[in-house]
XYZ file of C-alpha atoms in Angstrom:
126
model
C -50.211 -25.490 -24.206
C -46.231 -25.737 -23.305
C -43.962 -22.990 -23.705
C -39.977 -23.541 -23.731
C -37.767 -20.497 -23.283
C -34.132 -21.699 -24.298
C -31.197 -18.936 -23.510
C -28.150 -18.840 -25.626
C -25.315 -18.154 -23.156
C -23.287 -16.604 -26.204
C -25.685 -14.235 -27.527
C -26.892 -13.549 -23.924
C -23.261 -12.507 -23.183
C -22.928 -10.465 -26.442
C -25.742 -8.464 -25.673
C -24.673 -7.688 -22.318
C -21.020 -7.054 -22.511
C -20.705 -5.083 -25.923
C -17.818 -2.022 -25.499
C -19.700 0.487 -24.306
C -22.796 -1.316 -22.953
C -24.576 -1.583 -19.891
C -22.059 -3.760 -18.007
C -19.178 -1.497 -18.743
C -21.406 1.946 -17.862
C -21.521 0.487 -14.443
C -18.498 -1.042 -14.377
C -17.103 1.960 -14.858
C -19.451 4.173 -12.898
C -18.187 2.277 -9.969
C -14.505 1.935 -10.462
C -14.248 5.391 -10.486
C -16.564 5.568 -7.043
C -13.733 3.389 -5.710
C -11.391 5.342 -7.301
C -12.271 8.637 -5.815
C -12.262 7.322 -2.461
C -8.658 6.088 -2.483
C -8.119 9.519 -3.929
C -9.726 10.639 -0.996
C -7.518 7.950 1.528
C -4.363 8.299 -0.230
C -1.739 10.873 2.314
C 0.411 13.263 0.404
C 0.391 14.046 -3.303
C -0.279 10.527 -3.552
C -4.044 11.366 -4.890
C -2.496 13.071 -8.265
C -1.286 9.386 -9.750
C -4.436 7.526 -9.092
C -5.918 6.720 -12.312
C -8.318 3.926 -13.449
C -9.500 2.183 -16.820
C -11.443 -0.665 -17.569
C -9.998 -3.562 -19.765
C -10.725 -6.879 -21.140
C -9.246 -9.406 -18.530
C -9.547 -13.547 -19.027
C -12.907 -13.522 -17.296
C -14.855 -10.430 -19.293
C -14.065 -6.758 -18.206
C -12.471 -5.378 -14.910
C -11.952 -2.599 -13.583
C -8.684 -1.309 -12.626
C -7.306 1.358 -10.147
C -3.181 2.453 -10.463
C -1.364 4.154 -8.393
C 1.878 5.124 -9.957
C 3.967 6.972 -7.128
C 7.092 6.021 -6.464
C 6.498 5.600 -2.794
C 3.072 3.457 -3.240
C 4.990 0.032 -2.055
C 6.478 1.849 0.984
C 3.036 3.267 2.087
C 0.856 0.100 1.062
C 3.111 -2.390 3.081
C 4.577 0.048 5.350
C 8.609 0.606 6.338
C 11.268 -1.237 9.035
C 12.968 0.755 11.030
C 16.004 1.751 9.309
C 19.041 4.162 8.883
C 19.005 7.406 6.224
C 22.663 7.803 5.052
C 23.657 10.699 2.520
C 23.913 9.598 -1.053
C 27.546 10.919 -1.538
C 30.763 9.314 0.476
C 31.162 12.672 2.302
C 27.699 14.544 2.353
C 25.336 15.493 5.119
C 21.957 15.240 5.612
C 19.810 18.481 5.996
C 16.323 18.350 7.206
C 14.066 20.885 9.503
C 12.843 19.850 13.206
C 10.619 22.469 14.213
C 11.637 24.899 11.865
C 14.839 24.518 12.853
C 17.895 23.376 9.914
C 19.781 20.039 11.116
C 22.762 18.725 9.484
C 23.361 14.855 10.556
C 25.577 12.188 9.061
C 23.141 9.539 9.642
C 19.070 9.791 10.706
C 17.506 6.754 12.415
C 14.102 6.605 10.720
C 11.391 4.896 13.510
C 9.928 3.387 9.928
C 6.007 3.729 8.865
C 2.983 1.411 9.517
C 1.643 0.011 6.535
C -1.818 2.621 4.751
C -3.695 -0.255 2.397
C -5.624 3.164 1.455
C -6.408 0.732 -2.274
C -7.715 -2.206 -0.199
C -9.930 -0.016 2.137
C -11.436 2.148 -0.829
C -12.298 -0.897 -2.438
C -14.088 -2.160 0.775
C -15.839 0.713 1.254
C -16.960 1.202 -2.336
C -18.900 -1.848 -2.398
């Protein structure tokens, strides 16, 4: 007696990766695991514009984490040093040292070392 077990890679696929299924439950399940630890990683307010969603991509569904501050690039890839002028021909620039108030024409920032805070979350969310 012979038995033959053929799989249809289409209705396989169906199955699996219906809206809403299996594959998306813990697709999503762990996007937002990965999610929450960037949240948890990210300095500043930076935690309150990570979001995440899942969508169709070219290869089935994917998870994907956004962070939508302004200052994201800066922080992911980090800063050269580089001079602060004010914004208007003859302004000042105020800022505290120590509590103290400091008027300057120009501030020489030292620049920032790049925080992948997406990259590591998703490294340790594996």
């Amino acid at each position: 007696m012979s038995v033959e077990v053929r799989l249809d890679q289409g209705r396989l696929s169906r199955f699996l990766r219906p809206r809403g299924g299996i594959v998306e439950r813990n697709l999503a399940r762990r996007t937002a695991r990965v999610a929450d630890i960037a949240r948890s990683l990210a300095p500043g307010t930076m935690p309150q514009y990570i979001d995440w969603h899942i969508e169709e991509g070219a290869r089935g569904l994917q998870g994907v984490i956004t962070c939508d501050h302004p200052a994201t690039p800066y922080v992911l890839e980090g800063t050269r040093p580089h001079i602060i002028r004010p914004r208007r021909a003859k302004g000042v620039l105020r800022f505290e040292i120590d509590g103290q108030v400091v008027f300057a024409k120009v501030a020489r920032h030292p620049g920032t070392r790049p925080n992948n805070f997406l990259g590591q979350a998703l490294r340790l969310g594996r």
